[in-house]
PDB file of C-alpha atoms in Angstrom:
ATOM      1  CA  UNK E   1     -91.445   9.759  46.437  1.00  0.00           C
ATOM      2  CA  UNK E   2     -87.670  10.168  45.846  1.00  0.00           C
ATOM      3  CA  UNK E   3     -87.269  13.191  43.446  1.00  0.00           C
ATOM      4  CA  UNK E   4     -85.588  12.919  39.598  1.00  0.00           C
ATOM      5  CA  UNK E   5     -83.498  16.046  40.350  1.00  0.00           C
ATOM      6  CA  UNK E   6     -80.204  16.780  40.054  1.00  0.00           C
ATOM      7  CA  UNK E   7     -78.889  17.549  43.148  1.00  0.00           C
ATOM      8  CA  UNK E   8     -78.099  21.563  42.666  1.00  0.00           C
ATOM      9  CA  UNK E   9     -78.795  23.695  45.147  1.00  0.00           C
ATOM     10  CA  UNK E  10     -81.287  26.183  43.997  1.00  0.00           C
ATOM     11  CA  UNK E  11     -81.394  29.040  46.717  1.00  0.00           C
ATOM     12  CA  UNK E  12     -79.811  32.456  46.105  1.00  0.00           C
ATOM     13  CA  UNK E  13     -79.549  30.970  42.075  1.00  0.00           C
ATOM     14  CA  UNK E  14     -81.197  31.792  39.612  1.00  0.00           C
ATOM     15  CA  UNK E  15     -83.438  29.539  37.433  1.00  0.00           C
ATOM     16  CA  UNK E  16     -81.647  29.740  33.779  1.00  0.00           C
ATOM     17  CA  UNK E  17     -84.000  28.380  30.419  1.00  0.00           C
ATOM     18  CA  UNK E  18     -83.825  29.080  26.714  1.00  0.00           C
ATOM     19  CA  UNK E  19     -84.231  32.533  26.282  1.00  0.00           C
ATOM     20  CA  UNK E  20     -82.251  33.622  29.599  1.00  0.00           C
ATOM     21  CA  UNK E  21     -79.399  31.712  27.802  1.00  0.00           C
ATOM     22  CA  UNK E  22     -79.834  33.421  24.584  1.00  0.00           C
ATOM     23  CA  UNK E  23     -79.779  36.987  25.762  1.00  0.00           C
ATOM     24  CA  UNK E  24     -76.877  36.420  29.152  1.00  0.00           C
ATOM     25  CA  UNK E  25     -74.674  34.420  25.455  1.00  0.00           C
ATOM     26  CA  UNK E  26     -75.487  38.028  23.506  1.00  0.00           C
ATOM     27  CA  UNK E  27     -75.110  40.660  26.086  1.00  0.00           C
ATOM     28  CA  UNK E  28     -71.073  38.555  26.712  1.00  0.00           C
ATOM     29  CA  UNK E  29     -70.350  39.216  23.254  1.00  0.00           C
ATOM     30  CA  UNK E  30     -71.232  36.292  20.868  1.00  0.00           C
ATOM     31  CA  UNK E  31     -73.285  36.643  18.095  1.00  0.00           C
ATOM     32  CA  UNK E  32     -74.537  34.956  14.654  1.00  0.00           C
ATOM     33  CA  UNK E  33     -71.693  34.077  12.080  1.00  0.00           C
ATOM     34  CA  UNK E  34     -69.191  33.576  15.293  1.00  0.00           C
ATOM     35  CA  UNK E  35     -66.700  30.339  14.899  1.00  0.00           C
ATOM     36  CA  UNK E  36     -67.019  28.485  18.629  1.00  0.00           C
ATOM     37  CA  UNK E  37     -65.454  26.312  20.766  1.00  0.00           C
ATOM     38  CA  UNK E  38     -67.085  25.961  23.919  1.00  0.00           C
ATOM     39  CA  UNK E  39     -65.476  24.304  27.379  1.00  0.00           C
ATOM     40  CA  UNK E  40     -68.614  23.210  30.015  1.00  0.00           C
ATOM     41  CA  UNK E  41     -69.935  22.647  32.952  1.00  0.00           C
ATOM     42  CA  UNK E  42     -73.633  22.110  32.793  1.00  0.00           C
ATOM     43  CA  UNK E  43     -73.491  21.091  36.756  1.00  0.00           C
ATOM     44  CA  UNK E  44     -71.530  24.869  37.668  1.00  0.00           C
ATOM     45  CA  UNK E  45     -73.995  26.606  35.889  1.00  0.00           C
ATOM     46  CA  UNK E  46     -76.569  26.119  39.032  1.00  0.00           C
ATOM     47  CA  UNK E  47     -80.968  24.859  37.490  1.00  0.00           C
ATOM     48  CA  UNK E  48     -81.428  24.583  33.972  1.00  0.00           C
ATOM     49  CA  UNK E  49     -84.755  23.785  32.550  1.00  0.00           C
ATOM     50  CA  UNK E  50     -83.894  21.354  30.093  1.00  0.00           C
ATOM     51  CA  UNK E  51     -80.108  20.588  31.022  1.00  0.00           C
ATOM     52  CA  UNK E  52     -78.198  20.191  27.968  1.00  0.00           C
ATOM     53  CA  UNK E  53     -80.167  20.811  25.548  1.00  0.00           C
ATOM     54  CA  UNK E  54     -80.839  23.769  26.509  1.00  0.00           C
ATOM     55  CA  UNK E  55     -76.657  25.055  26.989  1.00  0.00           C
ATOM     56  CA  UNK E  56     -77.279  23.700  23.070  1.00  0.00           C
ATOM     57  CA  UNK E  57     -80.147  25.152  22.023  1.00  0.00           C
ATOM     58  CA  UNK E  58     -79.179  28.229  23.639  1.00  0.00           C
ATOM     59  CA  UNK E  59     -76.247  28.925  22.095  1.00  0.00           C
ATOM     60  CA  UNK E  60     -77.769  27.471  18.244  1.00  0.00           C
ATOM     61  CA  UNK E  61     -80.022  30.295  18.556  1.00  0.00           C
ATOM     62  CA  UNK E  62     -76.965  32.663  19.441  1.00  0.00           C
ATOM     63  CA  UNK E  63     -74.207  31.292  16.525  1.00  0.00           C
ATOM     64  CA  UNK E  64     -76.539  30.253  13.742  1.00  0.00           C
ATOM     65  CA  UNK E  65     -76.148  28.489  11.046  1.00  0.00           C
ATOM     66  CA  UNK E  66     -74.248  31.043   9.246  1.00  0.00           C
ATOM     67  CA  UNK E  67     -71.743  30.616  12.060  1.00  0.00           C
ATOM     68  CA  UNK E  68     -69.575  27.371  14.167  1.00  0.00           C
ATOM     69  CA  UNK E  69     -69.817  25.364  17.435  1.00  0.00           C
ATOM     70  CA  UNK E  70     -66.312  22.938  18.089  1.00  0.00           C
ATOM     71  CA  UNK E  71     -67.098  21.411  21.275  1.00  0.00           C
ATOM     72  CA  UNK E  72     -63.799  19.015  21.829  1.00  0.00           C
ATOM     73  CA  UNK E  73     -65.161  15.014  21.859  1.00  0.00           C
ATOM     74  CA  UNK E  74     -61.792  13.760  23.798  1.00  0.00           C
ATOM     75  CA  UNK E  75     -62.018   9.518  24.234  1.00  0.00           C
ATOM     76  CA  UNK E  76     -58.470   9.764  25.924  1.00  0.00           C
ATOM     77  CA  UNK E  77     -59.548   5.705  27.830  1.00  0.00           C
ATOM     78  CA  UNK E  78     -58.012   5.020  24.266  1.00  0.00           C
ATOM     79  CA  UNK E  79     -54.953   5.058  24.745  1.00  0.00           C
ATOM     80  CA  UNK E  80     -51.794   3.535  25.958  1.00  0.00           C
ATOM     81  CA  UNK E  81     -52.433   1.721  28.817  1.00  0.00           C
ATOM     82  CA  UNK E  82     -49.212   2.687  30.201  1.00  0.00           C
ATOM     83  CA  UNK E  83     -49.410   5.980  30.541  1.00  0.00           C
ATOM     84  CA  UNK E  84     -52.254   6.154  32.727  1.00  0.00           C
ATOM     85  CA  UNK E  85     -51.710   7.803  36.323  1.00  0.00           C
ATOM     86  CA  UNK E  86     -56.127   8.092  36.666  1.00  0.00           C
ATOM     87  CA  UNK E  87     -56.075   5.067  38.243  1.00  0.00           C
ATOM     88  CA  UNK E  88     -53.064   3.339  37.347  1.00  0.00           C
ATOM     89  CA  UNK E  89     -53.470  -0.276  36.048  1.00  0.00           C
ATOM     90  CA  UNK E  90     -50.706  -3.215  36.720  1.00  0.00           C
ATOM     91  CA  UNK E  91     -48.341  -3.910  34.144  1.00  0.00           C
ATOM     92  CA  UNK E  92     -49.726  -7.463  33.775  1.00  0.00           C
ATOM     93  CA  UNK E  93     -52.662  -5.668  32.588  1.00  0.00           C
ATOM     94  CA  UNK E  94     -51.548  -3.541  29.482  1.00  0.00           C
ATOM     95  CA  UNK E  95     -51.610  -6.186  26.840  1.00  0.00           C
ATOM     96  CA  UNK E  96     -55.062  -7.490  27.209  1.00  0.00           C
ATOM     97  CA  UNK E  97     -55.842  -4.353  27.629  1.00  0.00           C
ATOM     98  CA  UNK E  98     -54.606  -2.718  24.386  1.00  0.00           C
ATOM     99  CA  UNK E  99     -55.578  -6.999  22.628  1.00  0.00           C
ATOM    100  CA  UNK E 100     -59.180  -5.772  23.453  1.00  0.00           C
ATOM    101  CA  UNK E 101     -59.990  -1.702  23.891  1.00  0.00           C
ATOM    102  CA  UNK E 102     -63.028  -1.235  21.619  1.00  0.00           C
ATOM    103  CA  UNK E 103     -61.480   0.467  18.062  1.00  0.00           C
ATOM    104  CA  UNK E 104     -62.239   4.681  18.421  1.00  0.00           C
ATOM    105  CA  UNK E 105     -65.828   4.858  15.882  1.00  0.00           C
ATOM    106  CA  UNK E 106     -67.151   8.364  15.273  1.00  0.00           C
ATOM    107  CA  UNK E 107     -70.173   7.307  15.956  1.00  0.00           C
ATOM    108  CA  UNK E 108     -69.957   4.848  18.786  1.00  0.00           C
ATOM    109  CA  UNK E 109     -67.783   5.739  20.818  1.00  0.00           C
ATOM    110  CA  UNK E 110     -68.547   7.875  23.811  1.00  0.00           C
ATOM    111  CA  UNK E 111     -66.742  11.509  25.349  1.00  0.00           C
ATOM    112  CA  UNK E 112     -64.444  10.852  27.938  1.00  0.00           C
ATOM    113  CA  UNK E 113     -64.388  12.729  31.488  1.00  0.00           C
ATOM    114  CA  UNK E 114     -65.828  16.418  29.848  1.00  0.00           C
ATOM    115  CA  UNK E 115     -69.692  16.495  30.985  1.00  0.00           C
ATOM    116  CA  UNK E 116     -72.735  15.666  29.098  1.00  0.00           C
ATOM    117  CA  UNK E 117     -73.087  19.429  27.101  1.00  0.00           C
ATOM    118  CA  UNK E 118     -70.142  17.411  24.480  1.00  0.00           C
ATOM    119  CA  UNK E 119     -71.106  14.310  25.221  1.00  0.00           C
ATOM    120  CA  UNK E 120     -75.234  15.284  24.487  1.00  0.00           C
ATOM    121  CA  UNK E 121     -73.387  17.702  21.735  1.00  0.00           C
ATOM    122  CA  UNK E 122     -71.300  14.208  19.992  1.00  0.00           C
ATOM    123  CA  UNK E 123     -75.157  12.603  18.507  1.00  0.00           C
ATOM    124  CA  UNK E 124     -76.870  15.845  18.252  1.00  0.00           C
ATOM    125  CA  UNK E 125     -78.183  15.697  14.020  1.00  0.00           C
ATOM    126  CA  UNK E 126     -76.219  17.776  11.785  1.00  0.00           C
ATOM    127  CA  UNK E 127     -73.513  17.366  14.380  1.00  0.00           C
ATOM    128  CA  UNK E 128     -69.610  15.901  13.041  1.00  0.00           C
ATOM    129  CA  UNK E 129     -66.908  14.277  14.498  1.00  0.00           C
ATOM    130  CA  UNK E 130     -63.489  14.138  13.701  1.00  0.00           C
ATOM    131  CA  UNK E 131     -61.023  10.929  13.322  1.00  0.00           C
ATOM    132  CA  UNK E 132     -59.284  11.051  15.965  1.00  0.00           C
ATOM    133  CA  UNK E 133     -59.096   8.326  18.294  1.00  0.00           C
ATOM    134  CA  UNK E 134     -57.771  10.311  21.552  1.00  0.00           C
ATOM    135  CA  UNK E 135     -58.495  13.788  20.941  1.00  0.00           C
ATOM    136  CA  UNK E 136     -61.865  14.710  18.233  1.00  0.00           C
ATOM    137  CA  UNK E 137     -63.717  17.297  17.965  1.00  0.00           C
ATOM    138  CA  UNK E 138     -66.935  17.778  16.878  1.00  0.00           C
ATOM    139  CA  UNK E 139     -69.067  20.723  15.042  1.00  0.00           C
ATOM    140  CA  UNK E 140     -70.955  22.538  13.933  1.00  0.00           C
ATOM    141  CA  UNK E 141     -72.344  25.237  11.101  1.00  0.00           C
ATOM    142  CA  UNK E 142     -70.546  26.774   8.293  1.00  0.00           C
ATOM    143  CA  UNK E 143     -67.483  25.651   8.216  1.00  0.00           C
ATOM    144  CA  UNK E 144     -68.308  22.059  10.022  1.00  0.00           C
ATOM    145  CA  UNK E 145     -67.036  19.781   8.037  1.00  0.00           C
ATOM    146  CA  UNK E 146     -63.668  22.010   7.125  1.00  0.00           C
ATOM    147  CA  UNK E 147     -62.662  21.529  10.557  1.00  0.00           C
ATOM    148  CA  UNK E 148     -63.566  17.806  11.078  1.00  0.00           C
ATOM    149  CA  UNK E 149     -61.701  16.938   8.104  1.00  0.00           C
ATOM    150  CA  UNK E 150     -57.937  15.823   7.826  1.00  0.00           C
ATOM    151  CA  UNK E 151     -57.019  15.094  11.556  1.00  0.00           C
ATOM    152  CA  UNK E 152     -53.207  14.271  11.632  1.00  0.00           C
ATOM    153  CA  UNK E 153     -52.982  11.432  13.635  1.00  0.00           C
ATOM    154  CA  UNK E 154     -49.607  12.481  14.556  1.00  0.00           C
ATOM    155  CA  UNK E 155     -49.595  15.122  17.144  1.00  0.00           C
ATOM    156  CA  UNK E 156     -52.890  14.944  17.590  1.00  0.00           C
ATOM    157  CA  UNK E 157     -53.414  19.490  19.018  1.00  0.00           C
ATOM    158  CA  UNK E 158     -50.972  20.051  16.495  1.00  0.00           C
ATOM    159  CA  UNK E 159     -52.274  22.734  13.651  1.00  0.00           C
ATOM    160  CA  UNK E 160     -53.037  19.639  11.759  1.00  0.00           C
ATOM    161  CA  UNK E 161     -55.913  19.006  14.213  1.00  0.00           C
ATOM    162  CA  UNK E 162     -59.440  21.141  14.360  1.00  0.00           C
ATOM    163  CA  UNK E 163     -57.329  23.615  16.799  1.00  0.00           C
ATOM    164  CA  UNK E 164     -55.665  24.952  13.638  1.00  0.00           C
ATOM    165  CA  UNK E 165     -58.297  24.728  11.930  1.00  0.00           C
ATOM    166  CA  UNK E 166     -59.948  27.479  14.526  1.00  0.00           C
ATOM    167  CA  UNK E 167     -57.165  28.910  14.277  1.00  0.00           C
ATOM    168  CA  UNK E 168     -56.576  29.561  11.041  1.00  0.00           C
ATOM    169  CA  UNK E 169     -60.445  31.262  11.473  1.00  0.00           C
ATOM    170  CA  UNK E 170     -59.234  33.100  14.168  1.00  0.00           C
ATOM    171  CA  UNK E 171     -62.767  31.408  15.843  1.00  0.00           C
ATOM    172  CA  UNK E 172     -63.178  32.170  20.183  1.00  0.00           C
ATOM    173  CA  UNK E 173     -62.742  29.853  22.996  1.00  0.00           C
ATOM    174  CA  UNK E 174     -66.403  30.410  25.635  1.00  0.00           C
ATOM    175  CA  UNK E 175     -65.586  28.533  29.149  1.00  0.00           C
ATOM    176  CA  UNK E 176     -68.784  27.579  30.469  1.00  0.00           C
ATOM    177  CA  UNK E 177     -68.295  27.564  33.482  1.00  0.00           C
ATOM    178  CA  UNK E 178     -65.353  26.115  33.953  1.00  0.00           C
ATOM    179  CA  UNK E 179     -61.227  27.467  34.093  1.00  0.00           C
ATOM    180  CA  UNK E 180     -58.396  27.838  31.713  1.00  0.00           C
ATOM    181  CA  UNK E 181     -57.138  23.925  33.180  1.00  0.00           C
ATOM    182  CA  UNK E 182     -59.956  22.974  30.407  1.00  0.00           C
ATOM    183  CA  UNK E 183     -58.587  25.247  27.218  1.00  0.00           C
ATOM    184  CA  UNK E 184     -57.320  22.553  25.184  1.00  0.00           C
ATOM    185  CA  UNK E 185     -56.304  25.558  23.233  1.00  0.00           C
ATOM    186  CA  UNK E 186     -53.522  26.006  25.104  1.00  0.00           C
ATOM    187  CA  UNK E 187     -52.308  22.088  24.475  1.00  0.00           C
ATOM    188  CA  UNK E 188     -51.639  23.791  20.357  1.00  0.00           C
ATOM    189  CA  UNK E 189     -49.090  26.142  21.712  1.00  0.00           C
ATOM    190  CA  UNK E 190     -47.210  23.028  23.638  1.00  0.00           C
ATOM    191  CA  UNK E 191     -46.914  21.537  19.486  1.00  0.00           C
ATOM    192  CA  UNK E 192     -44.870  23.777  18.473  1.00  0.00           C
ATOM    193  CA  UNK E 193     -41.920  24.349  21.143  1.00  0.00           C
ATOM    194  CA  UNK E 194     -39.055  22.232  20.097  1.00  0.00           C
ATOM    195  CA  UNK E 195     -38.229  21.602  23.501  1.00  0.00           C
ATOM    196  CA  UNK E 196     -41.284  19.494  24.269  1.00  0.00           C
ATOM    197  CA  UNK E 197     -40.038  14.891  24.553  1.00  0.00           C
ATOM    198  CA  UNK E 198     -41.922  13.534  21.423  1.00  0.00           C
ATOM    199  CA  UNK E 199     -43.406  10.019  22.710  1.00  0.00           C
ATOM    200  CA  UNK E 200     -44.803   7.431  21.308  1.00  0.00           C
ATOM    201  CA  UNK E 201     -48.388   7.030  22.132  1.00  0.00           C
ATOM    202  CA  UNK E 202     -51.619   3.737  20.862  1.00  0.00           C
ATOM    203  CA  UNK E 203     -54.735   3.090  20.499  1.00  0.00           C
ATOM    204  CA  UNK E 204     -57.701   0.555  18.963  1.00  0.00           C
ATOM    205  CA  UNK E 205     -58.567   2.237  15.359  1.00  0.00           C
ATOM    206  CA  UNK E 206     -60.522   0.644  12.532  1.00  0.00           C
ATOM    207  CA  UNK E 207     -58.195   0.545   9.090  1.00  0.00           C
ATOM    208  CA  UNK E 208     -60.246  -1.213   6.660  1.00  0.00           C
ATOM    209  CA  UNK E 209     -63.196  -2.439   8.334  1.00  0.00           C
ATOM    210  CA  UNK E 210     -60.537  -4.161  10.745  1.00  0.00           C
ATOM    211  CA  UNK E 211     -59.550  -2.977  14.195  1.00  0.00           C
ATOM    212  CA  UNK E 212     -55.358  -2.394  14.407  1.00  0.00           C
ATOM    213  CA  UNK E 213     -53.974  -1.100  17.656  1.00  0.00           C
ATOM    214  CA  UNK E 214     -52.000   2.074  15.955  1.00  0.00           C
ATOM    215  CA  UNK E 215     -48.590   3.372  17.221  1.00  0.00           C
ATOM    216  CA  UNK E 216     -48.308   7.418  15.980  1.00  0.00           C
ATOM    217  CA  UNK E 217     -45.765  10.504  17.665  1.00  0.00           C
ATOM    218  CA  UNK E 218     -47.553  12.769  20.411  1.00  0.00           C
ATOM    219  CA  UNK E 219     -45.439  15.261  23.092  1.00  0.00           C
ATOM    220  CA  UNK E 220     -45.739  14.505  26.615  1.00  0.00           C
ATOM    221  CA  UNK E 221     -47.881  17.055  27.754  1.00  0.00           C
ATOM    222  CA  UNK E 222     -47.917  19.792  30.078  1.00  0.00           C
ATOM    223  CA  UNK E 223     -50.445  18.741  33.370  1.00  0.00           C
ATOM    224  CA  UNK E 224     -53.941  20.631  32.670  1.00  0.00           C
ATOM    225  CA  UNK E 225     -52.920  22.333  36.130  1.00  0.00           C
ATOM    226  CA  UNK E 226     -49.956  24.508  34.619  1.00  0.00           C
ATOM    227  CA  UNK E 227     -53.144  26.432  32.868  1.00  0.00           C
ATOM    228  CA  UNK E 228     -54.380  27.614  35.371  1.00  0.00           C
ATOM    229  CA  UNK E 229     -51.611  29.722  35.788  1.00  0.00           C
ATOM    230  CA  UNK E 230     -51.136  30.097  32.390  1.00  0.00           C
ATOM    231  CA  UNK E 231     -54.546  31.475  32.230  1.00  0.00           C
ATOM    232  CA  UNK E 232     -54.262  34.047  35.049  1.00  0.00           C
ATOM    233  CA  UNK E 233     -50.790  35.650  33.393  1.00  0.00           C
ATOM    234  CA  UNK E 234     -52.755  35.597  30.011  1.00  0.00           C
ATOM    235  CA  UNK E 235     -56.307  37.614  31.956  1.00  0.00           C
ATOM    236  CA  UNK E 236     -53.923  40.319  32.882  1.00  0.00           C
ATOM    237  CA  UNK E 237     -52.515  40.801  29.301  1.00  0.00           C
ATOM    238  CA  UNK E 238     -55.188  39.916  27.013  1.00  0.00           C
ATOM    239  CA  UNK E 239     -58.921  40.624  26.172  1.00  0.00           C
ATOM    240  CA  UNK E 240     -60.637  38.464  27.789  1.00  0.00           C
ATOM    241  CA  UNK E 241     -64.311  39.314  28.615  1.00  0.00           C
ATOM    242  CA  UNK E 242     -65.376  37.610  32.111  1.00  0.00           C
ATOM    243  CA  UNK E 243     -69.268  37.631  32.803  1.00  0.00           C
ATOM    244  CA  UNK E 244     -71.369  35.423  35.586  1.00  0.00           C
ATOM    245  CA  UNK E 245     -74.101  33.473  34.106  1.00  0.00           C
ATOM    246  CA  UNK E 246     -76.113  31.747  37.398  1.00  0.00           C
ATOM    247  CA  UNK E 247     -73.729  30.169  39.617  1.00  0.00           C
ATOM    248  CA  UNK E 248     -70.994  29.828  36.275  1.00  0.00           C
ATOM    249  CA  UNK E 249     -68.363  31.588  36.007  1.00  0.00           C
ATOM    250  CA  UNK E 250     -67.367  32.397  32.089  1.00  0.00           C
ATOM    251  CA  UNK E 251     -65.108  34.070  30.413  1.00  0.00           C
ATOM    252  CA  UNK E 252     -64.503  34.675  26.180  1.00  0.00           C
ATOM    253  CA  UNK E 253     -61.901  35.188  24.021  1.00  0.00           C
ATOM    254  CA  UNK E 254     -60.154  34.338  20.759  1.00  0.00           C
ATOM    255  CA  UNK E 255     -58.010  31.442  20.384  1.00  0.00           C
ATOM    256  CA  UNK E 256     -55.427  33.346  18.972  1.00  0.00           C
ATOM    257  CA  UNK E 257     -55.193  35.340  21.110  1.00  0.00           C
ATOM    258  CA  UNK E 258     -54.806  32.187  23.174  1.00  0.00           C
ATOM    259  CA  UNK E 259     -52.667  30.115  21.989  1.00  0.00           C
ATOM    260  CA  UNK E 260     -49.910  33.200  20.430  1.00  0.00           C
ATOM    261  CA  UNK E 261     -49.502  34.188  24.048  1.00  0.00           C
ATOM    262  CA  UNK E 262     -49.504  30.505  25.748  1.00  0.00           C
ATOM    263  CA  UNK E 263     -46.144  29.957  23.526  1.00  0.00           C
ATOM    264  CA  UNK E 264     -44.601  33.079  24.390  1.00  0.00           C
ATOM    265  CA  UNK E 265     -45.120  31.947  28.088  1.00  0.00           C
ATOM    266  CA  UNK E 266     -44.625  28.451  27.911  1.00  0.00           C
ATOM    267  CA  UNK E 267     -41.696  29.106  26.430  1.00  0.00           C
ATOM    268  CA  UNK E 268     -39.992  31.598  28.327  1.00  0.00           C
ATOM    269  CA  UNK E 269     -41.050  30.527  31.230  1.00  0.00           C
TER     270      UNK E 269
END
């Protein structure tokens, strides 16, 4: 009989479950009423009884409905194929892709490359999603409606995005088993740099119930590997809680601190 469990090394690790995760999250400083954006990797945690369901339930247990949980729900595959690099596609395919990509839909468009936790959270009861074809976010709890509202199509990770709302709310960032390269809030700092190149991006969206290929403004983003170097500098100079939950390295810090530091660091590098 074949095994139905994920390929996880069980030796020298810890069995995580809902009550234990609640205890761990509280120990590292997460409290009721906080607003938190979560970037995560389930596999990094090791063995979790209940998997992604348990992780989400545990976060909700700690923050409660008095707080707010936000996760990225990006669908960056809904974009102009001329910019695709992993992998690139032949130029002769571009127009066909532009004509046939399904339009972004708040309910059915899956996340892309983010892992099982944000993908499950996307369809969780009570979770709302912002309306951006590439850079949507999902939110649950007290501030969920205001966070996902009025997500600007232009410059989708800038001030007029859920990241900007989180900045105003003095939210926290939880890196659960992932590194600073996953900290989307660093991108928000890029949008404030006068030196960034403005590009045109396009996606399939619905307008008045009809599919259209919509072009909008964005910036030429830095590659995420730069954020690891940026994160190391940020961690030295700013208050960052570093923790370990079973196999996973965890970091917890204020989003506003990260954005402000990133702006200065990127401007001066």
